Amino acid sequence: MTITLSNGKEVNLYSARFLHIYLLWKSQSKELGGFQNGEAFSSQATGAQTTMQGDFHSNVMFFDTEDETGSITLNTYPGTTTTDILFYLFHAQHDKMTAGKLTADDLFGLNIVNDSTGEVITAEGCRLAGYPNNQGNEAAYALAWSVLVGYYHNDGNQPEDSLFSD
């Protein structure tokens, strides 16, 4: 779905201008910016929350999985504050960590909020997988950061329909 602005420009409701991406680290939060317009991120759960299996008689059985992991790709512009922060976090997680059990300060979180659609993605226990993939072409130049997520949850608005009222 799109909306038309007063200047005639059409804007997709999932455009980055409606997105707010918050970094949660060391009990503090900071809104991140410097993303490619309309392509700030992509995310997904690692696997299905429910799987299906049939028995010998083709009776269907559903199983809820306990896998709550996921992944997020953040697309930043080179030279932005967010790119600098992600490089810092990468080195903090890979160069400065000592062997042994991880602490809360070794991991970070992300909250992604879409003001237009009401969608909220909660990502906790995050670790950067490696250096970003460089995506450079005539139309765009971005650094694609792969974030591994220990707890991934995606939520939307309550439907405005009496069928779904509590």
Short mmCIF file of N, CA and C in Angstrom, two decimals, residues 11-160:
data_model
loop_
_atom_site.label_atom_id
_atom_site.label_comp_id
_atom_site.label_asym_id
_atom_site.label_seq_id
_atom_site.Cartn_x
_atom_site.Cartn_y
_atom_site.Cartn_z
N VAL A 11 4.73 7.20 -1.55
CA VAL A 11 5.63 6.60 -0.56
C VAL A 11 5.04 5.27 -0.12
N ASN A 12 5.84 4.23 -0.18
CA ASN A 12 5.43 2.92 0.30
C ASN A 12 5.31 2.98 1.81
N LEU A 13 4.26 2.38 2.38
CA LEU A 13 4.05 2.44 3.83
C LEU A 13 5.11 1.68 4.61
N TYR A 14 5.92 0.90 3.93
CA TYR A 14 7.00 0.21 4.62
C TYR A 14 8.33 0.93 4.42
N SER A 15 8.26 2.14 3.91
CA SER A 15 9.47 2.91 3.65
C SER A 15 10.25 3.16 4.93
N ALA A 16 11.54 3.32 4.79
CA ALA A 16 12.42 3.50 5.94
C ALA A 16 12.08 4.74 6.75
N ARG A 17 11.38 5.72 6.18
CA ARG A 17 11.06 6.93 6.94
C ARG A 17 10.10 6.62 8.09
N PHE A 18 9.37 5.50 8.03
CA PHE A 18 8.46 5.12 9.11
C PHE A 18 9.13 4.17 10.10
N LEU A 19 10.33 3.72 9.79
CA LEU A 19 11.02 2.75 10.63
C LEU A 19 11.88 3.42 11.67
N HIS A 20 11.87 2.83 12.84
CA HIS A 20 12.78 3.26 13.90
C HIS A 20 13.50 2.00 14.37
N ILE A 21 14.82 2.04 14.29
CA ILE A 21 15.63 0.90 14.70
C ILE A 21 16.45 1.34 15.90
N TYR A 22 16.20 0.67 17.02
CA TYR A 22 16.87 1.01 18.27
C TYR A 22 17.87 -0.06 18.64
N LEU A 23 19.09 0.37 18.95
CA LEU A 23 20.13 -0.51 19.44
C LEU A 23 20.05 -0.53 20.97
N LEU A 24 20.02 -1.71 21.56
CA LEU A 24 20.00 -1.86 23.01
C LEU A 24 21.31 -2.51 23.44
N TRP A 25 22.09 -1.77 24.23
CA TRP A 25 23.39 -2.30 24.65
C TRP A 25 23.78 -1.66 25.97
N LYS A 26 24.28 -2.46 26.89
CA LYS A 26 24.71 -2.01 28.21
C LYS A 26 23.62 -1.20 28.92
N SER A 27 22.40 -1.72 28.88
CA SER A 27 21.24 -1.13 29.55
C SER A 27 20.90 0.27 29.03
N GLN A 28 21.27 0.57 27.81
CA GLN A 28 20.94 1.85 27.19
C GLN A 28 20.40 1.59 25.78
N SER A 29 19.75 2.60 25.21
CA SER A 29 19.27 2.45 23.84
C SER A 29 19.64 3.68 23.02
N LYS A 30 19.79 3.44 21.72
CA LYS A 30 20.14 4.51 20.79
C LYS A 30 19.45 4.22 19.47
N GLU A 31 18.76 5.24 18.92
CA GLU A 31 18.15 5.04 17.61
C GLU A 31 19.23 5.12 16.55
N LEU A 32 19.21 4.16 15.65
CA LEU A 32 20.19 4.10 14.58
C LEU A 32 19.62 4.76 13.32
N GLY A 33 20.48 5.36 12.53
CA GLY A 33 20.09 5.98 11.27
C GLY A 33 21.13 5.64 10.22
N GLY A 34 21.09 6.33 9.09
CA GLY A 34 22.08 6.09 8.04
C GLY A 34 21.80 4.86 7.22
N PHE A 35 20.52 4.52 7.08
CA PHE A 35 20.16 3.36 6.30
C PHE A 35 19.75 3.77 4.90
N GLN A 36 19.84 2.82 3.98
CA GLN A 36 19.41 3.08 2.61
C GLN A 36 17.89 3.20 2.63
N ASN A 37 17.34 4.26 2.08
CA ASN A 37 15.90 4.51 2.12
C ASN A 37 15.12 3.35 1.52
N GLY A 38 14.19 2.81 2.31
CA GLY A 38 13.37 1.73 1.85
C GLY A 38 14.00 0.36 1.99
N GLU A 39 15.28 0.30 2.30
CA GLU A 39 15.97 -0.98 2.43
C GLU A 39 16.80 -1.01 3.70
N ALA A 40 16.24 -0.53 4.80
CA ALA A 40 17.01 -0.44 6.03
C ALA A 40 17.40 -1.81 6.56
N PHE A 41 16.51 -2.78 6.42
CA PHE A 41 16.81 -4.08 6.98
C PHE A 41 15.96 -5.15 6.31
N SER A 42 16.34 -6.38 6.55
CA SER A 42 15.48 -7.53 6.27
C SER A 42 15.66 -8.47 7.45
N SER A 43 14.63 -9.23 7.78
CA SER A 43 14.73 -10.12 8.93
C SER A 43 13.83 -11.32 8.76
N GLN A 44 14.14 -12.36 9.51
CA GLN A 44 13.31 -13.55 9.49
C GLN A 44 13.67 -14.46 10.65
N ALA A 45 12.69 -15.25 11.06
CA ALA A 45 12.94 -16.29 12.04
C ALA A 45 13.76 -17.39 11.36
N THR A 46 14.57 -18.10 12.15
CA THR A 46 15.41 -19.15 11.57
C THR A 46 14.57 -20.26 10.96
N GLY A 47 13.52 -20.65 11.64
CA GLY A 47 12.67 -21.74 11.14
C GLY A 47 11.22 -21.47 11.47
N ALA A 48 10.38 -22.35 11.01
CA ALA A 48 8.95 -22.23 11.27
C ALA A 48 8.66 -22.47 12.75
N GLN A 49 7.70 -21.76 13.29
CA GLN A 49 7.30 -21.95 14.68
C GLN A 49 6.48 -23.22 14.84
N THR A 50 5.84 -23.64 13.79
CA THR A 50 5.04 -24.86 13.80
C THR A 50 5.42 -25.70 12.60
N THR A 51 5.62 -26.99 12.84
CA THR A 51 5.92 -27.90 11.75
C THR A 51 4.83 -28.96 11.68
N MET A 52 4.73 -29.62 10.56
CA MET A 52 3.69 -30.61 10.34
C MET A 52 4.32 -31.92 9.93
N GLN A 53 3.71 -33.00 10.37
CA GLN A 53 4.18 -34.32 10.00
C GLN A 53 2.98 -35.25 9.91
N GLY A 54 3.03 -36.18 9.02
CA GLY A 54 1.95 -37.14 8.89
C GLY A 54 2.40 -38.51 9.36
N ASP A 55 1.47 -39.29 9.91
CA ASP A 55 1.83 -40.64 10.32
C ASP A 55 1.60 -41.61 9.17
N PHE A 56 1.71 -42.90 9.44
CA PHE A 56 1.60 -43.92 8.41
C PHE A 56 0.23 -43.88 7.73
N HIS A 57 -0.80 -43.45 8.46
CA HIS A 57 -2.16 -43.40 7.92
C HIS A 57 -2.51 -42.02 7.36
N SER A 58 -1.55 -41.17 7.18
CA SER A 58 -1.72 -39.81 6.66
C SER A 58 -2.50 -38.91 7.60
N ASN A 59 -2.51 -39.24 8.88
CA ASN A 59 -3.08 -38.34 9.87
C ASN A 59 -2.09 -37.22 10.13
N VAL A 60 -2.56 -35.99 10.10
CA VAL A 60 -1.67 -34.85 10.25
C VAL A 60 -1.45 -34.55 11.73
N MET A 61 -0.20 -34.29 12.07
CA MET A 61 0.16 -33.88 13.42
C MET A 61 0.96 -32.58 13.31
N PHE A 62 0.66 -31.65 14.21
CA PHE A 62 1.37 -30.38 14.23
C PHE A 62 2.26 -30.33 15.47
N PHE A 63 3.45 -29.80 15.31
CA PHE A 63 4.38 -29.68 16.41
C PHE A 63 4.86 -28.23 16.52
N ASP A 64 4.76 -27.66 17.70
CA ASP A 64 5.31 -26.33 17.94
C ASP A 64 6.78 -26.48 18.28
N THR A 65 7.60 -25.72 17.61
CA THR A 65 9.04 -25.79 17.87
C THR A 65 9.42 -24.79 18.95
N GLU A 66 10.54 -24.99 19.55
CA GLU A 66 11.04 -24.06 20.56
C GLU A 66 12.15 -23.18 20.01
N ASP A 67 12.36 -23.22 18.71
CA ASP A 67 13.39 -22.40 18.08
C ASP A 67 12.89 -20.96 18.00
N GLU A 68 13.52 -20.08 18.76
CA GLU A 68 13.14 -18.66 18.76
C GLU A 68 14.25 -17.80 18.18
N THR A 69 15.15 -18.40 17.42
CA THR A 69 16.26 -17.65 16.85
C THR A 69 15.85 -17.02 15.53
N GLY A 70 16.68 -16.12 15.05
CA GLY A 70 16.41 -15.47 13.78
C GLY A 70 17.66 -14.78 13.26
N SER A 71 17.46 -14.01 12.21
CA SER A 71 18.57 -13.24 11.64
C SER A 71 18.02 -11.94 11.08
N ILE A 72 18.87 -10.94 11.10
CA ILE A 72 18.54 -9.62 10.58
C ILE A 72 19.71 -9.15 9.73
N THR A 73 19.41 -8.54 8.60
CA THR A 73 20.43 -7.88 7.80
C THR A 73 20.17 -6.39 7.85
N LEU A 74 21.16 -5.63 8.31
CA LEU A 74 21.07 -4.17 8.37
C LEU A 74 21.88 -3.60 7.21
N ASN A 75 21.27 -2.72 6.41
CA ASN A 75 21.93 -2.12 5.26
C ASN A 75 22.28 -0.67 5.59
N THR A 76 23.55 -0.40 5.83
CA THR A 76 23.98 0.95 6.20
C THR A 76 24.80 1.57 5.07
N TYR A 77 24.86 2.90 5.10
CA TYR A 77 25.75 3.62 4.20
C TYR A 77 27.14 3.69 4.83
N PRO A 78 28.18 3.54 4.04
CA PRO A 78 29.53 3.73 4.57
C PRO A 78 29.72 5.15 5.10
N GLY A 79 30.45 5.29 6.18
CA GLY A 79 30.76 6.61 6.73
C GLY A 79 29.70 7.17 7.66
N THR A 80 28.62 6.45 7.90
CA THR A 80 27.59 6.94 8.82
C THR A 80 27.91 6.52 10.25
N THR A 81 27.27 7.19 11.20
CA THR A 81 27.46 6.85 12.61
C THR A 81 27.07 5.41 12.88
N THR A 82 25.99 4.94 12.26
CA THR A 82 25.55 3.57 12.47
C THR A 82 26.60 2.58 11.97
N THR A 83 27.20 2.85 10.82
CA THR A 83 28.27 1.98 10.33
C THR A 83 29.43 1.95 11.31
N ASP A 84 29.80 3.12 11.83
CA ASP A 84 30.88 3.17 12.83
C ASP A 84 30.53 2.37 14.08
N ILE A 85 29.27 2.47 14.53
CA ILE A 85 28.82 1.73 15.71
C ILE A 85 28.89 0.22 15.46
N LEU A 86 28.45 -0.21 14.28
CA LEU A 86 28.46 -1.64 13.99
C LEU A 86 29.88 -2.18 13.87
N PHE A 87 30.79 -1.41 13.29
CA PHE A 87 32.19 -1.84 13.27
C PHE A 87 32.73 -1.95 14.70
N TYR A 88 32.39 -0.98 15.56
CA TYR A 88 32.83 -1.03 16.96
C TYR A 88 32.27 -2.28 17.65
N LEU A 89 30.96 -2.54 17.47
CA LEU A 89 30.35 -3.71 18.09
C LEU A 89 30.98 -5.00 17.57
N PHE A 90 31.26 -5.04 16.28
CA PHE A 90 31.90 -6.24 15.72
C PHE A 90 33.22 -6.52 16.42
N HIS A 91 34.05 -5.48 16.54
CA HIS A 91 35.35 -5.68 17.18
C HIS A 91 35.20 -5.95 18.68
N ALA A 92 34.22 -5.33 19.33
CA ALA A 92 33.98 -5.60 20.75
C ALA A 92 33.57 -7.06 20.95
N GLN A 93 32.81 -7.60 20.02
CA GLN A 93 32.35 -8.98 20.15
C GLN A 93 33.38 -10.00 19.70
N HIS A 94 34.26 -9.64 18.79
CA HIS A 94 35.19 -10.63 18.25
C HIS A 94 36.63 -10.48 18.74
N ASP A 95 37.07 -9.27 18.96
CA ASP A 95 38.46 -9.05 19.34
C ASP A 95 38.66 -8.95 20.85
N LYS A 96 37.68 -8.37 21.54
CA LYS A 96 37.86 -8.04 22.95
C LYS A 96 37.25 -9.06 23.90
N MET A 97 36.42 -9.96 23.38
CA MET A 97 35.80 -10.95 24.25
C MET A 97 36.83 -11.97 24.71
N THR A 98 36.68 -12.41 25.95
CA THR A 98 37.56 -13.46 26.46
C THR A 98 36.84 -14.79 26.35
N ALA A 99 37.61 -15.85 26.36
CA ALA A 99 37.02 -17.19 26.28
C ALA A 99 36.18 -17.46 27.52
N GLY A 100 35.15 -18.23 27.33
CA GLY A 100 34.28 -18.56 28.45
C GLY A 100 32.86 -18.14 28.20
N LYS A 101 32.12 -18.00 29.26
CA LYS A 101 30.69 -17.70 29.17
C LYS A 101 30.47 -16.25 28.75
N LEU A 102 29.49 -16.07 27.85
CA LEU A 102 29.13 -14.73 27.40
C LEU A 102 28.43 -13.98 28.51
N THR A 103 28.64 -12.68 28.56
CA THR A 103 27.91 -11.82 29.49
C THR A 103 26.92 -10.98 28.70
N ALA A 104 26.03 -10.31 29.40
CA ALA A 104 25.04 -9.46 28.73
C ALA A 104 25.71 -8.36 27.92
N ASP A 105 26.86 -7.88 28.37
CA ASP A 105 27.55 -6.81 27.65
C ASP A 105 28.20 -7.30 26.36
N ASP A 106 28.33 -8.61 26.19
CA ASP A 106 28.91 -9.14 24.96
C ASP A 106 27.90 -9.19 23.82
N LEU A 107 26.63 -9.10 24.16
CA LEU A 107 25.55 -9.19 23.18
C LEU A 107 24.77 -7.88 23.16
N PHE A 108 24.03 -7.64 22.09
CA PHE A 108 23.20 -6.44 22.02
C PHE A 108 21.80 -6.83 21.55
N GLY A 109 20.90 -5.88 21.61
CA GLY A 109 19.53 -6.12 21.15
C GLY A 109 19.14 -5.08 20.12
N LEU A 110 18.09 -5.39 19.38
CA LEU A 110 17.52 -4.46 18.41
C LEU A 110 16.01 -4.47 18.56
N ASN A 111 15.41 -3.30 18.59
CA ASN A 111 13.96 -3.16 18.50
C ASN A 111 13.68 -2.38 17.23
N ILE A 112 12.86 -2.95 16.37
CA ILE A 112 12.53 -2.32 15.10
C ILE A 112 11.03 -2.04 15.11
N VAL A 113 10.68 -0.76 14.99
CA VAL A 113 9.28 -0.33 15.09
C VAL A 113 8.90 0.36 13.79
N ASN A 114 7.75 -0.02 13.22
CA ASN A 114 7.21 0.65 12.05
C ASN A 114 6.01 1.46 12.48
N ASP A 115 6.14 2.79 12.52
CA ASP A 115 5.06 3.67 12.96
C ASP A 115 3.82 3.56 12.07
N SER A 116 4.01 3.22 10.81
CA SER A 116 2.90 3.18 9.88
C SER A 116 2.07 1.91 10.03
N THR A 117 2.72 0.77 10.17
CA THR A 117 1.99 -0.50 10.20
C THR A 117 1.78 -1.05 11.61
N GLY A 118 2.51 -0.54 12.59
CA GLY A 118 2.41 -1.06 13.95
C GLY A 118 3.24 -2.30 14.20
N GLU A 119 3.98 -2.74 13.21
CA GLU A 119 4.81 -3.94 13.39
C GLU A 119 5.98 -3.63 14.33
N VAL A 120 6.27 -4.57 15.22
CA VAL A 120 7.40 -4.45 16.14
C VAL A 120 8.20 -5.74 16.09
N ILE A 121 9.49 -5.62 15.83
CA ILE A 121 10.39 -6.77 15.85
C ILE A 121 11.30 -6.61 17.05
N THR A 122 11.33 -7.62 17.88
CA THR A 122 12.21 -7.63 19.05
C THR A 122 13.30 -8.66 18.81
N ALA A 123 14.54 -8.23 18.91
CA ALA A 123 15.68 -9.12 18.72
C ALA A 123 16.61 -8.97 19.92
N GLU A 124 16.79 -10.06 20.65
CA GLU A 124 17.65 -10.04 21.84
C GLU A 124 18.76 -11.06 21.67
N GLY A 125 19.84 -10.85 22.40
CA GLY A 125 20.98 -11.76 22.31
C GLY A 125 21.59 -11.77 20.93
N CYS A 126 21.89 -10.58 20.40
CA CYS A 126 22.39 -10.45 19.03
C CYS A 126 23.91 -10.44 18.98
N ARG A 127 24.41 -11.00 17.91
CA ARG A 127 25.85 -10.99 17.66
C ARG A 127 26.07 -10.82 16.16
N LEU A 128 27.01 -9.96 15.80
CA LEU A 128 27.33 -9.76 14.39
C LEU A 128 28.08 -10.98 13.87
N ALA A 129 27.65 -11.48 12.71
CA ALA A 129 28.22 -12.71 12.15
C ALA A 129 29.61 -12.48 11.56
N GLY A 130 29.87 -11.29 11.10
CA GLY A 130 31.16 -11.02 10.47
C GLY A 130 31.17 -9.64 9.87
N TYR A 131 32.18 -9.39 9.07
CA TYR A 131 32.23 -8.11 8.37
C TYR A 131 31.06 -8.01 7.40
N PRO A 132 30.63 -6.80 7.08
CA PRO A 132 29.46 -6.67 6.20
C PRO A 132 29.77 -7.05 4.77
N ASN A 133 28.73 -7.50 4.08
CA ASN A 133 28.82 -7.70 2.64
C ASN A 133 28.70 -6.34 1.98
N ASN A 134 29.62 -6.02 1.10
CA ASN A 134 29.55 -4.75 0.37
C ASN A 134 28.65 -4.90 -0.83
N GLN A 135 27.67 -4.00 -0.94
CA GLN A 135 26.78 -4.00 -2.09
C GLN A 135 26.90 -2.64 -2.76
N GLY A 136 27.66 -2.59 -3.81
CA GLY A 136 27.86 -1.33 -4.50
C GLY A 136 27.49 -1.45 -5.96
N ASN A 137 26.65 -0.55 -6.43
CA ASN A 137 26.31 -0.49 -7.85
C ASN A 137 25.95 0.95 -8.19
N GLU A 138 25.48 1.19 -9.39
CA GLU A 138 25.17 2.56 -9.81
C GLU A 138 24.04 3.18 -9.00
N ALA A 139 23.08 2.36 -8.56
CA ALA A 139 21.91 2.89 -7.87
C ALA A 139 22.13 3.06 -6.38
N ALA A 140 22.96 2.22 -5.79
CA ALA A 140 23.09 2.26 -4.33
C ALA A 140 24.44 1.72 -3.91
N TYR A 141 24.87 2.17 -2.76
CA TYR A 141 26.07 1.61 -2.15
C TYR A 141 25.76 1.39 -0.68
N ALA A 142 25.79 0.17 -0.26
CA ALA A 142 25.42 -0.13 1.11
C ALA A 142 26.30 -1.24 1.65
N LEU A 143 26.40 -1.28 2.98
CA LEU A 143 27.08 -2.36 3.68
C LEU A 143 26.00 -3.22 4.32
N ALA A 144 25.98 -4.50 3.99
CA ALA A 144 24.95 -5.41 4.49
C ALA A 144 25.52 -6.20 5.68
N TRP A 145 25.08 -5.84 6.88
CA TRP A 145 25.54 -6.47 8.11
C TRP A 145 24.62 -7.63 8.48
N SER A 146 25.18 -8.79 8.72
CA SER A 146 24.40 -9.95 9.12
C SER A 146 24.43 -10.06 10.64
N VAL A 147 23.23 -10.04 11.25
CA VAL A 147 23.08 -10.11 12.70
C VAL A 147 22.42 -11.44 13.06
N LEU A 148 23.07 -12.23 13.90
CA LEU A 148 22.48 -13.47 14.39
C LEU A 148 21.72 -13.15 15.66
N VAL A 149 20.49 -13.65 15.79
CA VAL A 149 19.59 -13.27 16.87
C VAL A 149 19.25 -14.49 17.72
N GLY A 150 19.50 -14.40 19.03
CA GLY A 150 19.19 -15.49 19.94
C GLY A 150 17.71 -15.61 20.24
N TYR A 151 17.01 -14.47 20.35
CA TYR A 151 15.56 -14.46 20.57
C TYR A 151 14.95 -13.48 19.59
N TYR A 152 14.10 -13.99 18.70
CA TYR A 152 13.48 -13.19 17.65
C TYR A 152 11.97 -13.26 17.80
N HIS A 153 11.32 -12.10 17.88
CA HIS A 153 9.86 -12.06 18.00
C HIS A 153 9.33 -10.93 17.13
N ASN A 154 8.29 -11.23 16.35
CA ASN A 154 7.68 -10.28 15.45
C ASN A 154 6.22 -10.14 15.82
N ASP A 155 5.71 -8.92 15.98
CA ASP A 155 4.34 -8.71 16.40
C ASP A 155 3.71 -7.58 15.60
N GLY A 156 2.40 -7.63 15.44
CA GLY A 156 1.68 -6.60 14.70
C GLY A 156 0.52 -6.06 15.52
N ASN A 157 -0.33 -5.27 14.88
CA ASN A 157 -1.49 -4.67 15.53
C ASN A 157 -2.60 -5.68 15.77
N GLN A 158 -3.46 -5.36 16.74
CA GLN A 158 -4.69 -6.12 16.95
C GLN A 158 -5.64 -5.80 15.80
N PRO A 159 -6.23 -6.81 15.14
CA PRO A 159 -7.16 -6.53 14.04
C PRO A 159 -8.37 -5.74 14.53
N GLU A 160 -8.84 -4.81 13.70
CA GLU A 160 -10.01 -4.01 14.04
C GLU A 160 -11.27 -4.69 13.48
#
